[in-house]
Amino acid sequence: MTFTLTIDCGGGGIKGSVLDDAGTMRAHPIRVPTPYPLPPDLFVKTLVDLGTQLPAADRVTVGMPGMIRHGVVVATPHYVTRSGPRTKVDPDLFEAWRGFDARTALAEAFGLPTLVLNDAEVHGAGVVAGTGCELVLTLGTGLGCALFDGGELAPHLEMSQAPVRWGMSYDTYIGEHERRRLGDALWSRRVRNVVEGLRPVFLWDRVYLGGGNSRLITPAQLARMGDDVVVVPNTAGIVGGVRAWTLGQR
């Protein structure tokens, strides 16, 4: 049996657990606050320290926010800031993260085979049915996005940084800060507007809403989105760590 250490890295917290081949957690998930400022070396140390508190594993899956290509960070929105999401970008951190080979650095630090993907992609690996066009949107600090075609992972689109309304990005428009400011009812209406706005863009067969805030969408707004919109547990961000190793990519 192969055991997988899966770590889900967010803007506000980093959590992980170890899973068996069936995707069953072998330990209760451990969560630590995301430290800021967060240069790459502290990121690696934080993940390794978390891993030492969990049972031994044979491989590692890491999901992190941003544009990740072949395990290399092209851009990451939160970790380049001085004090966390919505704070000022630190130019030195921006340069440190750009082009950072996270997969190689983590594989060397853990001494294990390591897979690094966008966090929404790992989340999606835990929930997609594997048929048709399936879109995964994660609602948390910001917006995560992953697209699957026939169970294969499509090239990543960093939708979170695209402008949506009033000069705001999706990250800002339906992120945690706005949810707290608006309250769940008005925020849920925004989520529905985003879903309906993306519908003609992707023409999906099914869309999954995950992440820590998906459970806060009001039943009334969820019902108006249609039967092709499904809310899934936030634990998928960890459970998907096993299946992520079998994903094909287009």
mmCIF file of C-alpha atoms in Angstrom:
data_model
loop_
_atom_site.group_PDB
_atom_site.id
_atom_site.type_symbol
_atom_site.label_atom_id
_atom_site.label_comp_id
_atom_site.label_asym_id
_atom_site.label_seq_id
_atom_site.Cartn_x
_atom_site.Cartn_y
_atom_site.Cartn_z
ATOM 1 C CA MET A 1 0.000 0.000 0.000
ATOM 2 C CA THR A 2 1.218 3.492 -0.895
ATOM 3 C CA PHE A 3 0.668 6.306 1.613
ATOM 4 C CA THR A 4 0.369 9.867 0.386
ATOM 5 C CA LEU A 5 1.060 12.960 2.438
ATOM 6 C CA THR A 6 -1.273 15.620 1.039
ATOM 7 C CA ILE A 7 -0.873 19.282 1.973
ATOM 8 C CA ASP A 8 -3.461 21.880 1.006
ATOM 9 C CA CYS A 9 -1.917 25.368 1.087
ATOM 10 C CA GLY A 10 -4.216 28.354 1.344
ATOM 11 C CA GLY A 11 -3.932 32.054 1.926
ATOM 12 C CA GLY A 12 -4.969 31.774 5.554
ATOM 13 C CA GLY A 13 -3.981 28.260 6.544
ATOM 14 C CA ILE A 14 -1.992 25.186 5.537
ATOM 15 C CA LYS A 15 -3.416 21.772 6.374
ATOM 16 C CA GLY A 16 -2.412 18.207 5.672
ATOM 17 C CA SER A 17 -3.011 14.540 6.334
ATOM 18 C CA VAL A 18 -1.785 11.131 5.179
ATOM 19 C CA LEU A 19 -4.030 8.949 3.021
ATOM 20 C CA ASP A 20 -3.996 5.329 1.917
ATOM 21 C CA ASP A 21 -4.596 4.077 -1.640
ATOM 22 C CA ALA A 22 -8.370 4.369 -1.192
ATOM 23 C CA GLY A 23 -8.110 8.021 -0.183
ATOM 24 C CA THR A 24 -8.925 7.319 3.450
ATOM 25 C CA MET A 25 -7.199 9.607 5.924
ATOM 26 C CA ARG A 26 -4.859 7.726 8.259
ATOM 27 C CA ALA A 27 -4.622 10.679 10.649
ATOM 28 C CA HIS A 28 -6.743 13.627 11.660
ATOM 29 C CA PRO A 29 -5.816 16.646 9.480
ATOM 30 C CA ILE A 30 -3.383 19.117 11.024
ATOM 31 C CA ARG A 31 -3.752 22.823 10.270
ATOM 32 C CA VAL A 32 -1.322 25.672 10.873
ATOM 33 C CA PRO A 33 -1.744 29.368 10.027
ATOM 34 C CA THR A 34 0.013 30.481 6.859
ATOM 35 C CA PRO A 35 3.017 32.513 8.071
ATOM 36 C CA TYR A 36 3.747 35.935 6.581
ATOM 37 C CA PRO A 37 5.946 37.173 5.118
ATOM 38 C CA LEU A 38 6.440 33.832 3.355
ATOM 39 C CA PRO A 39 9.602 33.411 1.259
ATOM 40 C CA PRO A 40 10.001 30.051 -0.508
ATOM 41 C CA ASP A 41 12.453 28.647 2.056
ATOM 42 C CA LEU A 42 10.010 29.291 4.912
ATOM 43 C CA PHE A 43 7.236 27.751 2.809
ATOM 44 C CA VAL A 44 9.269 24.563 2.411
ATOM 45 C CA LYS A 45 10.181 24.492 6.109
ATOM 46 C CA THR A 46 6.536 24.993 7.140
ATOM 47 C CA LEU A 47 5.399 22.057 5.021
ATOM 48 C CA VAL A 48 8.186 19.775 6.232
ATOM 49 C CA ASP A 49 7.464 20.674 9.865
ATOM 50 C CA LEU A 50 3.785 19.872 9.315
ATOM 51 C CA GLY A 51 4.698 16.558 7.709
ATOM 52 C CA THR A 52 6.792 15.477 10.700
ATOM 53 C CA GLN A 53 3.642 15.604 12.854
ATOM 54 C CA LEU A 54 1.884 13.034 10.654
ATOM 55 C CA PRO A 55 2.454 9.319 9.940
ATOM 56 C CA ALA A 56 5.204 8.339 7.512
ATOM 57 C CA ALA A 57 4.350 8.535 3.820
ATOM 58 C CA ASP A 58 5.760 7.255 0.535
ATOM 59 C CA ARG A 59 5.050 10.347 -1.578
ATOM 60 C CA VAL A 60 3.816 13.935 -1.246
ATOM 61 C CA THR A 61 1.086 15.922 -2.988
ATOM 62 C CA VAL A 62 0.983 19.681 -2.519
ATOM 63 C CA GLY A 63 -1.746 22.011 -3.728
ATOM 64 C CA MET A 64 -0.957 25.719 -3.611
ATOM 65 C CA PRO A 65 -2.589 28.891 -4.932
ATOM 66 C CA GLY A 66 -1.465 30.424 -8.192
ATOM 67 C CA MET A 67 -0.256 29.435 -11.628
ATOM 68 C CA ILE A 68 1.834 26.286 -11.279
ATOM 69 C CA ARG A 69 3.348 24.685 -14.388
ATOM 70 C CA HIS A 70 5.132 21.353 -14.072
ATOM 71 C CA GLY A 71 5.758 22.032 -10.403
ATOM 72 C CA VAL A 72 7.241 25.481 -11.022
ATOM 73 C CA VAL A 73 5.591 28.630 -9.676
ATOM 74 C CA VAL A 74 4.764 31.069 -12.460
ATOM 75 C CA ALA A 75 2.814 33.352 -10.110
ATOM 76 C CA THR A 76 1.224 33.048 -6.682
ATOM 77 C CA PRO A 77 -1.133 35.796 -5.476
ATOM 78 C CA HIS A 78 -0.945 35.609 -1.675
ATOM 79 C CA TYR A 79 2.569 34.489 -0.860
ATOM 80 C CA VAL A 80 4.185 37.520 -2.486
ATOM 81 C CA THR A 81 2.490 39.900 -0.019
ATOM 82 C CA ARG A 82 4.026 41.320 3.131
ATOM 83 C CA SER A 83 1.270 40.384 5.585
ATOM 84 C CA GLY A 84 -1.109 38.094 3.728
ATOM 85 C CA PRO A 85 -3.997 38.458 1.266
ATOM 86 C CA ARG A 86 -4.983 42.025 0.324
ATOM 87 C CA THR A 87 -1.785 43.524 1.736
ATOM 88 C CA LYS A 88 1.002 45.176 -0.233
ATOM 89 C CA VAL A 89 3.106 43.066 -2.590
ATOM 90 C CA ASP A 90 6.747 42.784 -1.559
ATOM 91 C CA PRO A 91 8.964 43.137 -4.676
ATOM 92 C CA ASP A 92 11.630 40.856 -3.192
ATOM 93 C CA LEU A 93 9.080 38.127 -2.477
ATOM 94 C CA PHE A 94 7.621 38.555 -5.949
ATOM 95 C CA GLU A 95 11.018 37.861 -7.492
ATOM 96 C CA ALA A 96 11.776 35.019 -5.069
ATOM 97 C CA TRP A 97 8.590 33.160 -5.966
ATOM 98 C CA ARG A 98 8.661 33.742 -9.715
ATOM 99 C CA GLY A 99 10.164 30.651 -11.311
ATOM 100 C CA PHE A 100 10.576 28.857 -7.979
ATOM 101 C CA ASP A 101 10.813 25.090 -8.627
ATOM 102 C CA ALA A 102 8.539 24.031 -5.786
ATOM 103 C CA ARG A 103 8.401 20.395 -6.821
ATOM 104 C CA THR A 104 12.162 19.922 -6.794
ATOM 105 C CA ALA A 105 12.653 21.886 -3.575
ATOM 106 C CA LEU A 106 9.966 19.949 -1.719
ATOM 107 C CA ALA A 107 11.067 16.579 -3.114
ATOM 108 C CA GLU A 108 14.573 17.232 -1.819
ATOM 109 C CA ALA A 109 13.323 18.490 1.553
ATOM 110 C CA PHE A 110 11.011 15.514 2.118
ATOM 111 C CA GLY A 111 13.246 12.974 0.403
ATOM 112 C CA LEU A 112 10.137 11.629 -1.365
ATOM 113 C CA PRO A 113 8.542 11.800 -4.830
ATOM 114 C CA THR A 114 6.510 15.000 -4.849
ATOM 115 C CA LEU A 115 3.712 16.413 -6.981
ATOM 116 C CA VAL A 116 2.884 20.137 -6.869
ATOM 117 C CA LEU A 117 -0.306 21.433 -8.488
ATOM 118 C CA ASN A 118 -2.660 24.345 -8.149
ATOM 119 C CA ASP A 119 -4.819 23.768 -5.060
ATOM 120 C CA ALA A 120 -8.078 23.751 -7.050
ATOM 121 C CA GLU A 121 -6.636 21.042 -9.304
ATOM 122 C CA VAL A 122 -5.923 18.788 -6.326
ATOM 123 C CA HIS A 123 -9.389 19.586 -4.979
ATOM 124 C CA GLY A 124 -10.915 18.625 -8.313
ATOM 125 C CA ALA A 125 -9.019 15.346 -8.427
ATOM 126 C CA GLY A 126 -10.986 14.330 -5.349
ATOM 127 C CA VAL A 127 -14.447 15.045 -6.778
ATOM 128 C CA VAL A 128 -14.677 14.856 -10.575
ATOM 129 C CA ALA A 129 -16.639 11.996 -12.082
ATOM 130 C CA GLY A 130 -14.286 11.676 -15.051
ATOM 131 C CA THR A 131 -16.880 12.184 -17.781
ATOM 132 C CA GLY A 132 -17.553 15.263 -19.850
ATOM 133 C CA CYS A 133 -16.414 18.803 -19.123
ATOM 134 C CA GLU A 134 -16.171 19.427 -15.390
ATOM 135 C CA LEU A 135 -15.245 22.741 -13.798
ATOM 136 C CA VAL A 136 -14.088 23.067 -10.195
ATOM 137 C CA LEU A 137 -14.368 26.427 -8.410
ATOM 138 C CA THR A 138 -13.003 26.716 -4.876
ATOM 139 C CA LEU A 139 -14.225 29.511 -2.613
ATOM 140 C CA GLY A 140 -11.916 30.562 0.185
ATOM 141 C CA THR A 141 -9.461 33.412 0.565
ATOM 142 C CA GLY A 142 -10.058 33.981 -3.138
ATOM 143 C CA LEU A 143 -11.266 31.922 -6.097
ATOM 144 C CA GLY A 144 -9.591 28.741 -7.309
ATOM 145 C CA CYS A 145 -10.326 27.210 -10.712
ATOM 146 C CA ALA A 146 -9.581 23.881 -12.404
ATOM 147 C CA LEU A 147 -10.988 22.370 -15.597
ATOM 148 C CA PHE A 148 -11.221 18.652 -16.383
ATOM 149 C CA ASP A 149 -12.143 17.029 -19.709
ATOM 150 C CA GLY A 150 -13.008 13.352 -19.544
ATOM 151 C CA GLY A 151 -11.164 13.123 -16.224
ATOM 152 C CA GLU A 152 -7.997 14.630 -17.666
ATOM 153 C CA LEU A 153 -6.662 17.901 -16.328
ATOM 154 C CA ALA A 154 -6.835 20.774 -18.807
ATOM 155 C CA PRO A 155 -4.224 23.574 -18.854
ATOM 156 C CA HIS A 156 -4.655 25.825 -15.837
ATOM 157 C CA LEU A 157 -6.507 29.124 -16.181
ATOM 158 C CA GLU A 158 -5.786 31.664 -13.447
ATOM 159 C CA MET A 159 -9.367 32.953 -13.418
ATOM 160 C CA SER A 160 -8.894 34.424 -9.952
ATOM 161 C CA GLN A 161 -6.849 37.316 -11.334
ATOM 162 C CA ALA A 162 -9.177 38.174 -14.223
ATOM 163 C CA PRO A 163 -11.260 41.370 -13.915
ATOM 164 C CA VAL A 164 -14.934 40.761 -13.241
ATOM 165 C CA ARG A 165 -16.673 43.986 -12.158
ATOM 166 C CA TRP A 166 -15.870 47.501 -10.908
ATOM 167 C CA GLY A 167 -12.188 46.873 -11.583
ATOM 168 C CA MET A 168 -12.194 43.952 -9.124
ATOM 169 C CA SER A 169 -10.676 40.537 -9.771
ATOM 170 C CA TYR A 170 -12.612 37.348 -9.051
ATOM 171 C CA ASP A 171 -10.281 36.864 -6.075
ATOM 172 C CA THR A 172 -11.475 40.121 -4.597
ATOM 173 C CA TYR A 173 -15.076 40.017 -5.792
ATOM 174 C CA ILE A 174 -16.046 36.760 -4.083
ATOM 175 C CA GLY A 175 -13.114 36.260 -1.706
ATOM 176 C CA GLU A 176 -13.284 35.947 2.064
ATOM 177 C CA HIS A 177 -12.882 39.671 2.694
ATOM 178 C CA GLU A 178 -15.980 40.515 0.649
ATOM 179 C CA ARG A 179 -17.967 37.668 2.190
ATOM 180 C CA ARG A 180 -17.359 39.101 5.624
ATOM 181 C CA ARG A 181 -18.187 42.617 4.476
ATOM 182 C CA LEU A 182 -21.382 41.698 2.649
ATOM 183 C CA GLY A 183 -22.705 38.836 4.763
ATOM 184 C CA ASP A 184 -23.519 35.378 3.429
ATOM 185 C CA ALA A 185 -26.781 36.323 1.705
ATOM 186 C CA LEU A 186 -25.411 39.079 -0.542
ATOM 187 C CA TRP A 187 -22.141 37.217 -1.034
ATOM 188 C CA SER A 188 -24.073 34.117 -2.172
ATOM 189 C CA ARG A 189 -25.809 36.242 -4.781
ATOM 190 C CA ARG A 190 -22.405 37.300 -6.075
ATOM 191 C CA VAL A 191 -21.318 33.656 -6.274
ATOM 192 C CA ARG A 192 -24.415 32.850 -8.325
ATOM 193 C CA ASN A 193 -23.694 35.794 -10.639
ATOM 194 C CA VAL A 194 -20.151 34.512 -11.149
ATOM 195 C CA VAL A 195 -21.376 31.002 -11.921
ATOM 196 C CA GLU A 196 -23.926 32.291 -14.416
ATOM 197 C CA GLY A 197 -21.331 34.586 -15.985
ATOM 198 C CA LEU A 198 -18.913 31.700 -16.508
ATOM 199 C CA ARG A 199 -21.551 29.292 -17.835
ATOM 200 C CA PRO A 200 -21.386 30.466 -21.497
ATOM 201 C CA VAL A 201 -17.570 30.562 -21.288
ATOM 202 C CA PHE A 202 -17.080 26.902 -20.289
ATOM 203 C CA LEU A 203 -20.394 25.249 -21.268
ATOM 204 C CA TRP A 204 -19.658 22.621 -18.645
ATOM 205 C CA ASP A 205 -21.479 19.379 -17.999
ATOM 206 C CA ARG A 206 -21.057 19.926 -14.269
ATOM 207 C CA VAL A 207 -19.493 22.488 -11.970
ATOM 208 C CA TYR A 208 -18.318 21.717 -8.447
ATOM 209 C CA LEU A 209 -18.182 24.415 -5.780
ATOM 210 C CA GLY A 210 -15.641 23.566 -3.094
ATOM 211 C CA GLY A 211 -13.343 25.288 -0.655
ATOM 212 C CA GLY A 212 -14.018 26.358 2.895
ATOM 213 C CA ASN A 213 -16.712 28.904 2.002
ATOM 214 C CA SER A 214 -18.803 26.770 -0.358
ATOM 215 C CA ARG A 215 -20.869 25.500 2.574
ATOM 216 C CA LEU A 216 -21.907 29.102 3.314
ATOM 217 C CA ILE A 217 -23.795 29.567 0.038
ATOM 218 C CA THR A 218 -27.434 30.051 0.940
ATOM 219 C CA PRO A 219 -29.845 27.274 -0.143
ATOM 220 C CA ALA A 220 -31.974 29.776 -2.069
ATOM 221 C CA GLN A 221 -29.070 30.932 -4.264
ATOM 222 C CA LEU A 222 -27.756 27.397 -4.718
ATOM 223 C CA ALA A 223 -31.167 26.212 -5.905
ATOM 224 C CA ARG A 224 -31.234 28.984 -8.530
ATOM 225 C CA MET A 225 -27.920 27.844 -10.003
ATOM 226 C CA GLY A 226 -29.366 24.604 -11.395
ATOM 227 C CA ASP A 227 -28.854 20.875 -11.039
ATOM 228 C CA ASP A 228 -25.490 20.982 -12.803
ATOM 229 C CA VAL A 229 -23.960 22.896 -9.865
ATOM 230 C CA VAL A 230 -22.856 20.756 -6.920
ATOM 231 C CA VAL A 231 -21.330 21.774 -3.581
ATOM 232 C CA VAL A 232 -18.567 19.393 -2.453
ATOM 233 C CA PRO A 233 -16.732 19.036 0.896
ATOM 234 C CA ASN A 234 -13.613 21.075 1.567
ATOM 235 C CA THR A 235 -11.831 17.833 2.540
ATOM 236 C CA ALA A 236 -11.522 17.134 -1.189
ATOM 237 C CA GLY A 237 -8.455 19.372 -1.132
ATOM 238 C CA ILE A 238 -6.722 16.635 0.847
ATOM 239 C CA VAL A 239 -8.536 13.538 -0.433
ATOM 240 C CA GLY A 240 -7.657 14.473 -4.011
ATOM 241 C CA GLY A 241 -3.979 14.086 -3.225
ATOM 242 C CA VAL A 242 -4.057 10.370 -4.024
ATOM 243 C CA ARG A 243 -5.975 10.557 -7.299
ATOM 244 C CA ALA A 244 -3.878 13.500 -8.451
ATOM 245 C CA TRP A 245 -1.055 11.054 -9.207
ATOM 246 C CA THR A 246 -3.189 9.259 -11.815
ATOM 247 C CA LEU A 247 -4.492 12.344 -13.619
ATOM 248 C CA GLY A 248 -3.724 12.638 -17.288
ATOM 249 C CA GLN A 249 -3.073 16.134 -18.639
ATOM 250 C CA ARG A 250 -4.153 17.644 -21.921
#
